[in-house]
């Protein structure tokens, strides 16, 4: 039996520690610093903290050397914890459950009351297809370009699902870009809104929406699921769960399920989703020029989507004889309900008597559906 030596044990711990490994290769240390910056933005600046904090901590955990957290299973060893968590992203489970919660939390009434809002949601997908073309021009392959373009929908779960299907190696950069720009909506959108609209247009007061019956609210999610999934089967995970969540909300007979979907379930899955996304941001794949390109393209996509919604809002304003405030077009991106709140704030700055929130929720809900349809289309075309 070997003689015990405190000095020998200490030396063994130090030479086999993660710190020793980082001295040999400092790249993981850079990622740990990036994780700390993201934690500061999530905690100190409150930028989308519910996702940014677990994503940042996932980056932190995955970049410590020698932990085995990302190890795949073998015949002789169990998989690492983060590898197991990531299967929920790999198999589209977490994003779909998030959509279940969004559906349960969201009132689709404004969209039902004004179906023309669907056109604003469609127009706000302009950035997705423009960024796709720009990504192709920058040398990304078509499947990766499609995944990058979906950032323009300002929908984190949709961007994650699309990236997991089409460009898994770029998933961390796409997810971080998507959620960062969602968090920065109150900073990014207002200058574009003021640039694209006149003060007179921003002052427009919209008439109250018609009441929506209980039957309409129950039939709507069922009808949308049948039509959209029947047309593009690849949308089933997102559209199916979004509409099921909304049916829970509106049918009036499953209040416990609706409450669970809105609160406990979505909160639990958010933790696993954030850790899973962060754990793929390892130095070898994240510290590349492609990551910088993705972040820039994501910002362009988001800005172009906002501009597309505003432009179509101006068209609808003209066609309606000045009855539609074009600001609600900016809510066509699918960041619910943040984009609608920004439209409300800008409208009230121009006219304190303006109440645009419910009017903006129509395009906002349409944007959620539109981004899911765009993602399904991209997966259908480029997923083979």
Short mmCIF file of C-alpha atoms in Angstrom, two decimals:
data_model
loop_
_atom_site.label_atom_id
_atom_site.label_comp_id
_atom_site.label_asym_id
_atom_site.label_seq_id
_atom_site.Cartn_x
_atom_site.Cartn_y
_atom_site.Cartn_z
CA UNK A 1 0.00 0.00 0.00
CA UNK A 2 1.41 3.38 -1.06
CA UNK A 3 2.35 5.73 1.75
CA UNK A 4 -0.06 8.63 2.19
CA UNK A 5 1.48 12.02 1.53
CA UNK A 6 -0.41 15.27 2.10
CA UNK A 7 1.98 17.09 -0.25
CA UNK A 8 1.51 14.46 -2.92
CA UNK A 9 -2.29 14.63 -2.67
CA UNK A 10 -2.22 18.43 -2.84
CA UNK A 11 0.06 18.31 -5.87
CA UNK A 12 -2.24 15.79 -7.56
CA UNK A 13 -5.29 18.01 -6.94
CA UNK A 14 -3.55 21.08 -8.35
CA UNK A 15 -2.10 19.39 -11.43
CA UNK A 16 -5.42 17.72 -12.29
CA UNK A 17 -7.60 20.73 -11.51
CA UNK A 18 -9.64 22.72 -13.98
CA UNK A 19 -7.45 25.74 -13.29
CA UNK A 20 -4.38 23.81 -14.47
CA UNK A 21 -6.21 22.83 -17.65
CA UNK A 22 -7.17 26.47 -18.26
CA UNK A 23 -3.52 27.51 -17.97
CA UNK A 24 -2.75 25.11 -20.79
CA UNK A 25 -5.66 26.40 -22.91
CA UNK A 26 -7.09 29.83 -21.86
CA UNK A 27 -10.08 29.73 -24.24
CA UNK A 28 -12.47 28.34 -21.58
CA UNK A 29 -11.45 31.23 -19.33
CA UNK A 30 -12.62 33.67 -22.01
CA UNK A 31 -15.99 31.93 -22.12
CA UNK A 32 -16.25 32.08 -18.32
CA UNK A 33 -15.67 35.83 -18.52
CA UNK A 34 -18.39 36.09 -21.20
CA UNK A 35 -20.72 34.14 -18.89
CA UNK A 36 -20.02 36.63 -16.09
CA UNK A 37 -20.83 39.55 -18.41
CA UNK A 38 -24.13 37.91 -19.38
CA UNK A 39 -24.92 37.30 -15.71
CA UNK A 40 -24.32 40.99 -15.06
CA UNK A 41 -26.67 41.94 -17.91
CA UNK A 42 -29.34 39.55 -16.68
CA UNK A 43 -29.09 40.39 -12.98
CA UNK A 44 -27.75 43.94 -12.92
CA UNK A 45 -29.48 45.30 -16.03
CA UNK A 46 -32.48 42.93 -16.00
CA UNK A 47 -32.08 42.05 -19.71
CA UNK A 48 -34.46 39.08 -20.18
CA UNK A 49 -33.27 37.65 -16.81
CA UNK A 50 -35.51 34.56 -16.80
CA UNK A 51 -33.55 33.15 -19.74
CA UNK A 52 -30.28 35.06 -19.69
CA UNK A 53 -29.36 34.02 -16.13
CA UNK A 54 -29.71 30.23 -16.70
CA UNK A 55 -28.10 30.54 -20.17
CA UNK A 56 -25.13 32.38 -18.68
CA UNK A 57 -24.77 29.85 -15.88
CA UNK A 58 -24.96 27.03 -18.42
CA UNK A 59 -22.04 28.67 -20.26
CA UNK A 60 -20.17 28.92 -16.97
CA UNK A 61 -20.68 25.25 -16.10
CA UNK A 62 -19.92 23.87 -19.55
CA UNK A 63 -16.59 25.69 -19.88
CA UNK A 64 -15.01 24.36 -16.69
CA UNK A 65 -12.57 21.70 -17.94
CA UNK A 66 -12.69 18.05 -16.81
CA UNK A 67 -16.22 18.14 -15.31
CA UNK A 68 -17.71 15.58 -17.70
CA UNK A 69 -21.02 17.48 -17.67
CA UNK A 70 -21.29 17.27 -21.46
CA UNK A 71 -20.10 13.68 -21.86
CA UNK A 72 -22.29 11.47 -24.04
CA UNK A 73 -23.21 8.04 -22.65
CA UNK A 74 -20.90 5.10 -23.33
CA UNK A 75 -21.02 1.38 -22.57
CA UNK A 76 -19.12 1.97 -19.36
CA UNK A 77 -20.21 5.44 -18.23
CA UNK A 78 -23.42 7.36 -17.68
CA UNK A 79 -23.99 10.62 -19.59
CA UNK A 80 -23.14 13.99 -18.10
CA UNK A 81 -25.94 16.01 -16.51
CA UNK A 82 -25.93 18.79 -19.12
CA UNK A 83 -25.88 16.24 -21.95
CA UNK A 84 -29.11 14.80 -20.54
CA UNK A 85 -30.68 18.26 -20.19
CA UNK A 86 -29.78 19.11 -23.79
CA UNK A 87 -31.89 16.27 -25.17
CA UNK A 88 -34.93 18.43 -24.45
CA UNK A 89 -33.61 20.96 -26.95
CA UNK A 90 -32.35 18.35 -29.40
CA UNK A 91 -35.79 16.76 -29.61
CA UNK A 92 -37.81 20.04 -29.61
CA UNK A 93 -39.36 19.37 -26.19
CA UNK A 94 -38.46 22.54 -24.27
CA UNK A 95 -39.35 25.13 -26.96
CA UNK A 96 -42.69 23.40 -27.52
CA UNK A 97 -43.56 23.45 -23.81
CA UNK A 98 -42.61 27.14 -23.66
CA UNK A 99 -45.12 27.72 -26.47
CA UNK A 100 -47.73 25.83 -24.43
CA UNK A 101 -47.20 28.37 -21.65
CA UNK A 102 -47.29 31.33 -24.05
CA UNK A 103 -50.59 30.13 -25.46
CA UNK A 104 -52.06 29.74 -21.97
CA UNK A 105 -50.90 33.23 -20.97
CA UNK A 106 -52.05 35.09 -24.10
CA UNK A 107 -55.46 36.47 -25.04
CA UNK A 108 -56.04 35.88 -28.76
CA UNK A 109 -59.16 38.07 -28.66
CA UNK A 110 -57.58 41.17 -30.28
CA UNK A 111 -56.46 39.09 -33.28
CA UNK A 112 -59.90 37.50 -33.63
CA UNK A 113 -61.58 40.91 -33.36
CA UNK A 114 -59.38 42.38 -36.10
CA UNK A 115 -58.24 39.59 -38.46
CA UNK A 116 -56.37 42.14 -40.59
CA UNK A 117 -53.78 42.15 -37.79
CA UNK A 118 -52.55 38.88 -39.30
CA UNK A 119 -51.20 40.91 -42.24
CA UNK A 120 -49.08 43.00 -39.86
CA UNK A 121 -47.73 39.84 -38.24
CA UNK A 122 -46.85 38.50 -41.69
CA UNK A 123 -45.18 41.76 -42.75
CA UNK A 124 -43.03 41.69 -39.62
CA UNK A 125 -41.44 38.45 -40.80
CA UNK A 126 -39.67 40.46 -43.53
CA UNK A 127 -36.42 40.42 -41.56
CA UNK A 128 -36.34 36.62 -41.43
CA UNK A 129 -36.11 36.20 -45.19
CA UNK A 130 -33.87 39.23 -45.74
CA UNK A 131 -31.39 38.02 -43.11
CA UNK A 132 -31.52 34.58 -44.72
CA UNK A 133 -30.34 36.08 -48.03
CA UNK A 134 -27.65 38.16 -46.29
CA UNK A 135 -26.38 35.07 -44.44
CA UNK A 136 -26.11 33.23 -47.74
CA UNK A 137 -24.14 36.15 -49.17
CA UNK A 138 -21.75 35.95 -46.19
CA UNK A 139 -20.97 32.32 -46.91
CA UNK A 140 -23.27 30.39 -44.56
CA UNK A 141 -24.80 27.23 -45.98
CA UNK A 142 -28.58 27.39 -46.66
CA UNK A 143 -29.65 25.50 -43.52
CA UNK A 144 -27.52 27.69 -41.24
CA UNK A 145 -28.69 30.84 -43.05
CA UNK A 146 -32.31 29.77 -42.50
CA UNK A 147 -31.71 29.27 -38.77
CA UNK A 148 -29.97 32.66 -38.48
CA UNK A 149 -32.80 34.41 -40.29
CA UNK A 150 -35.37 33.19 -37.75
CA UNK A 151 -33.72 35.47 -35.15
CA UNK A 152 -35.64 38.25 -36.93
CA UNK A 153 -38.89 36.89 -35.57
CA UNK A 154 -37.79 37.96 -32.06
CA UNK A 155 -38.97 34.61 -30.75
CA UNK A 156 -36.43 32.75 -28.62
CA UNK A 157 -38.10 29.29 -28.52
CA UNK A 158 -38.70 29.35 -32.28
CA UNK A 159 -35.09 30.36 -32.96
CA UNK A 160 -33.83 27.59 -30.66
CA UNK A 161 -36.00 24.92 -32.25
CA UNK A 162 -35.01 25.96 -35.78
CA UNK A 163 -31.31 26.06 -34.89
CA UNK A 164 -31.49 22.64 -33.23
CA UNK A 165 -32.96 21.20 -36.44
CA UNK A 166 -30.89 23.06 -39.03
CA UNK A 167 -27.67 24.36 -37.47
CA UNK A 168 -26.97 22.83 -34.06
CA UNK A 169 -23.37 24.07 -34.07
CA UNK A 170 -24.62 27.68 -34.13
CA UNK A 171 -27.36 27.16 -31.53
CA UNK A 172 -25.73 29.08 -28.64
CA UNK A 173 -24.95 32.17 -30.75
CA UNK A 174 -28.44 32.16 -32.30
CA UNK A 175 -30.17 31.71 -28.94
CA UNK A 176 -28.12 34.38 -27.17
CA UNK A 177 -28.69 36.82 -30.05
CA UNK A 178 -32.45 36.13 -30.12
CA UNK A 179 -32.97 36.61 -26.39
CA UNK A 180 -30.64 39.60 -26.19
CA UNK A 181 -32.56 41.46 -28.90
CA UNK A 182 -35.87 40.51 -27.31
CA UNK A 183 -34.63 42.08 -24.08
CA UNK A 184 -33.48 45.19 -25.95
CA UNK A 185 -36.81 45.81 -27.71
CA UNK A 186 -37.50 48.97 -25.62
CA UNK A 187 -34.16 50.35 -26.86
CA UNK A 188 -34.12 49.13 -30.47
CA UNK A 189 -37.69 49.70 -31.63
CA UNK A 190 -38.58 53.29 -30.54
CA UNK A 191 -36.00 55.05 -32.77
CA UNK A 192 -37.21 53.00 -35.74
CA UNK A 193 -40.84 53.79 -34.89
CA UNK A 194 -40.16 57.52 -34.77
CA UNK A 195 -38.11 57.35 -37.98
CA UNK A 196 -40.83 55.53 -39.95
CA UNK A 197 -43.91 57.43 -38.73
CA UNK A 198 -44.99 61.05 -38.47
CA UNK A 199 -46.18 62.59 -35.21
CA UNK A 200 -49.66 62.87 -36.71
CA UNK A 201 -49.68 59.14 -37.43
CA UNK A 202 -48.47 58.30 -33.93
CA UNK A 203 -51.29 60.43 -32.45
CA UNK A 204 -54.05 58.39 -34.14
CA UNK A 205 -56.59 57.03 -31.66
CA UNK A 206 -58.09 53.70 -32.58
CA UNK A 207 -61.69 52.74 -31.84
CA UNK A 208 -62.41 50.04 -29.31
CA UNK A 209 -62.29 46.48 -30.61
CA UNK A 210 -65.53 44.54 -30.92
CA UNK A 211 -66.33 42.02 -28.18
CA UNK A 212 -65.21 38.48 -28.98
CA UNK A 213 -67.54 35.65 -27.99
CA UNK A 214 -66.52 32.65 -25.93
CA UNK A 215 -67.32 30.35 -28.84
CA UNK A 216 -64.98 32.29 -31.15
CA UNK A 217 -62.14 32.04 -28.63
CA UNK A 218 -62.62 28.28 -28.32
CA UNK A 219 -62.93 27.60 -32.05
CA UNK A 220 -59.98 29.82 -33.06
CA UNK A 221 -57.08 27.72 -31.65
CA UNK A 222 -58.65 24.52 -32.96
CA UNK A 223 -59.14 25.99 -36.43
CA UNK A 224 -55.63 27.47 -36.59
CA UNK A 225 -54.08 24.15 -35.53
CA UNK A 226 -56.00 22.26 -38.21
CA UNK A 227 -55.25 24.73 -41.01
CA UNK A 228 -51.61 25.57 -40.26
CA UNK A 229 -50.41 22.09 -39.26
CA UNK A 230 -52.33 20.58 -42.17
CA UNK A 231 -50.59 22.97 -44.55
CA UNK A 232 -47.08 22.81 -43.02
CA UNK A 233 -46.72 19.71 -40.81
CA UNK A 234 -43.30 20.89 -39.57
CA UNK A 235 -45.07 23.59 -37.52
CA UNK A 236 -46.81 20.96 -35.37
CA UNK A 237 -44.53 21.16 -32.29
CA UNK A 238 -44.85 24.95 -31.91
CA UNK A 239 -48.29 25.70 -33.35
CA UNK A 240 -49.79 22.60 -31.75
CA UNK A 241 -48.58 23.48 -28.26
CA UNK A 242 -49.36 27.21 -28.68
CA UNK A 243 -52.95 26.45 -29.64
CA UNK A 244 -53.35 23.77 -26.96
CA UNK A 245 -52.21 26.25 -24.32
CA UNK A 246 -54.70 28.84 -25.58
CA UNK A 247 -57.47 26.24 -25.63
CA UNK A 248 -56.65 25.46 -21.96
CA UNK A 249 -57.07 29.18 -21.25
CA UNK A 250 -60.34 29.70 -23.10
CA UNK A 251 -62.34 26.49 -22.77
CA UNK A 252 -63.11 27.09 -19.09
CA UNK A 253 -63.05 23.45 -17.97
CA UNK A 254 -59.32 22.86 -17.33
CA UNK A 255 -58.35 25.77 -15.09
CA UNK A 256 -55.79 23.68 -13.21
CA UNK A 257 -54.05 22.69 -16.43
CA UNK A 258 -54.08 26.30 -17.65
CA UNK A 259 -52.60 27.53 -14.37
CA UNK A 260 -49.88 24.85 -14.45
CA UNK A 261 -48.98 25.66 -18.07
CA UNK A 262 -48.79 29.40 -17.30
CA UNK A 263 -46.73 29.10 -14.14
CA UNK A 264 -45.08 25.98 -12.69
CA UNK A 265 -44.49 24.05 -15.91
CA UNK A 266 -43.16 26.94 -17.98
CA UNK A 267 -40.90 28.07 -15.11
CA UNK A 268 -39.39 24.60 -14.69
CA UNK A 269 -38.79 24.18 -18.41
CA UNK A 270 -37.28 27.67 -18.65
CA UNK A 271 -34.52 26.57 -16.25
CA UNK A 272 -33.69 23.47 -18.30
CA UNK A 273 -33.94 25.37 -21.59
CA UNK A 274 -31.54 28.09 -20.44
CA UNK A 275 -28.98 25.64 -19.08
CA UNK A 276 -29.22 23.51 -22.23
CA UNK A 277 -28.64 26.45 -24.56
CA UNK A 278 -25.76 27.78 -22.48
CA UNK A 279 -24.05 24.41 -22.21
CA UNK A 280 -23.43 24.31 -25.97
CA UNK A 281 -21.51 27.61 -25.90
CA UNK A 282 -18.10 26.03 -25.49
CA UNK A 283 -14.96 27.85 -26.54
CA UNK A 284 -14.16 25.69 -29.58
CA UNK A 285 -17.45 26.49 -31.33
CA UNK A 286 -18.41 29.89 -29.87
CA UNK A 287 -15.20 31.92 -30.19
CA UNK A 288 -15.33 32.22 -33.98
CA UNK A 289 -15.96 34.87 -36.63
CA UNK A 290 -19.20 33.09 -37.45
CA UNK A 291 -20.54 34.00 -34.00
CA UNK A 292 -19.88 37.70 -34.62
CA UNK A 293 -21.56 37.46 -38.03
CA UNK A 294 -24.60 35.78 -36.46
CA UNK A 295 -24.97 38.47 -33.80
CA UNK A 296 -24.77 41.26 -36.43
CA UNK A 297 -27.15 39.46 -38.79
CA UNK A 298 -29.57 38.86 -35.91
CA UNK A 299 -29.70 42.57 -35.13
CA UNK A 300 -30.28 43.41 -38.80
CA UNK A 301 -33.01 40.76 -39.03
CA UNK A 302 -34.79 42.13 -35.98
CA UNK A 303 -34.59 45.73 -37.20
CA UNK A 304 -35.82 44.77 -40.68
CA UNK A 305 -38.75 42.85 -39.18
CA UNK A 306 -39.71 45.92 -37.16
CA UNK A 307 -39.43 48.11 -40.27
CA UNK A 308 -41.53 45.65 -42.29
CA UNK A 309 -44.32 45.78 -39.71
CA UNK A 310 -44.20 49.58 -39.51
CA UNK A 311 -44.23 49.96 -43.29
CA UNK A 312 -47.29 47.75 -43.65
CA UNK A 313 -48.86 49.61 -40.73
CA UNK A 314 -48.49 52.84 -42.71
CA UNK A 315 -50.11 51.18 -45.72
CA UNK A 316 -53.06 50.03 -43.60
CA UNK A 317 -53.28 53.51 -42.10
CA UNK A 318 -53.69 55.00 -45.59
CA UNK A 319 -56.15 52.33 -46.76
CA UNK A 320 -58.29 52.75 -43.62
CA UNK A 321 -58.49 56.51 -44.02
CA UNK A 322 -56.31 57.18 -41.00
CA UNK A 323 -58.13 54.87 -38.59
CA UNK A 324 -55.20 52.52 -37.88
CA UNK A 325 -52.16 53.76 -35.97
CA UNK A 326 -49.10 52.41 -37.84
CA UNK A 327 -47.22 51.97 -34.54
CA UNK A 328 -49.07 48.71 -33.96
CA UNK A 329 -47.21 47.27 -36.96
CA UNK A 330 -44.01 47.20 -34.90
CA UNK A 331 -45.71 44.70 -32.58
CA UNK A 332 -45.81 42.20 -35.43
CA UNK A 333 -42.57 40.73 -34.12
CA UNK A 334 -43.43 37.90 -31.78
CA UNK A 335 -41.97 39.13 -28.49
CA UNK A 336 -45.20 38.85 -26.47
CA UNK A 337 -46.25 41.16 -24.85
CA UNK A 338 -43.15 43.37 -24.80
CA UNK A 339 -43.47 44.62 -28.38
CA UNK A 340 -47.12 45.55 -27.79
CA UNK A 341 -46.15 47.49 -24.67
CA UNK A 342 -43.52 49.45 -26.61
CA UNK A 343 -46.19 50.43 -29.17
CA UNK A 344 -48.42 51.56 -26.30
CA UNK A 345 -45.65 53.66 -24.74
CA UNK A 346 -44.73 55.39 -28.01
CA UNK A 347 -48.39 56.05 -28.79
CA UNK A 348 -48.94 57.67 -25.42
CA UNK A 349 -45.86 59.84 -25.83
CA UNK A 350 -47.44 61.31 -28.96
CA UNK A 351 -50.96 61.44 -27.53
CA UNK A 352 -51.54 60.84 -23.79
CA UNK A 353 -55.11 59.75 -24.57
CA UNK A 354 -53.86 56.92 -26.77
CA UNK A 355 -54.46 53.33 -25.64
CA UNK A 356 -52.91 51.03 -28.22
CA UNK A 357 -52.04 47.99 -26.09
CA UNK A 358 -54.99 45.77 -27.02
CA UNK A 359 -54.81 46.88 -30.66
CA UNK A 360 -51.09 46.01 -30.73
CA UNK A 361 -51.72 42.61 -29.18
CA UNK A 362 -53.42 41.47 -32.40
CA UNK A 363 -50.27 41.86 -34.55
CA UNK A 364 -48.20 40.59 -31.62
CA UNK A 365 -50.11 37.30 -31.46
CA UNK A 366 -50.06 37.13 -35.27
CA UNK A 367 -46.28 37.53 -35.08
CA UNK A 368 -45.99 34.49 -32.81
CA UNK A 369 -47.98 32.43 -35.30
CA UNK A 370 -46.11 33.96 -38.24
CA UNK A 371 -42.65 33.24 -36.86
CA UNK A 372 -43.64 29.64 -36.11
CA UNK A 373 -44.95 29.26 -39.67
CA UNK A 374 -41.76 30.83 -41.10
CA UNK A 375 -39.66 28.45 -38.99
CA UNK A 376 -41.72 25.47 -40.13
CA UNK A 377 -41.26 26.56 -43.73
CA UNK A 378 -37.48 26.84 -43.27
CA UNK A 379 -37.30 23.40 -41.64
CA UNK A 380 -39.44 21.90 -44.42
CA UNK A 381 -37.29 23.38 -47.19
CA UNK A 382 -33.81 23.03 -45.66
CA UNK A 383 -34.25 20.24 -43.11
CA UNK A 384 -33.77 17.43 -45.58
#
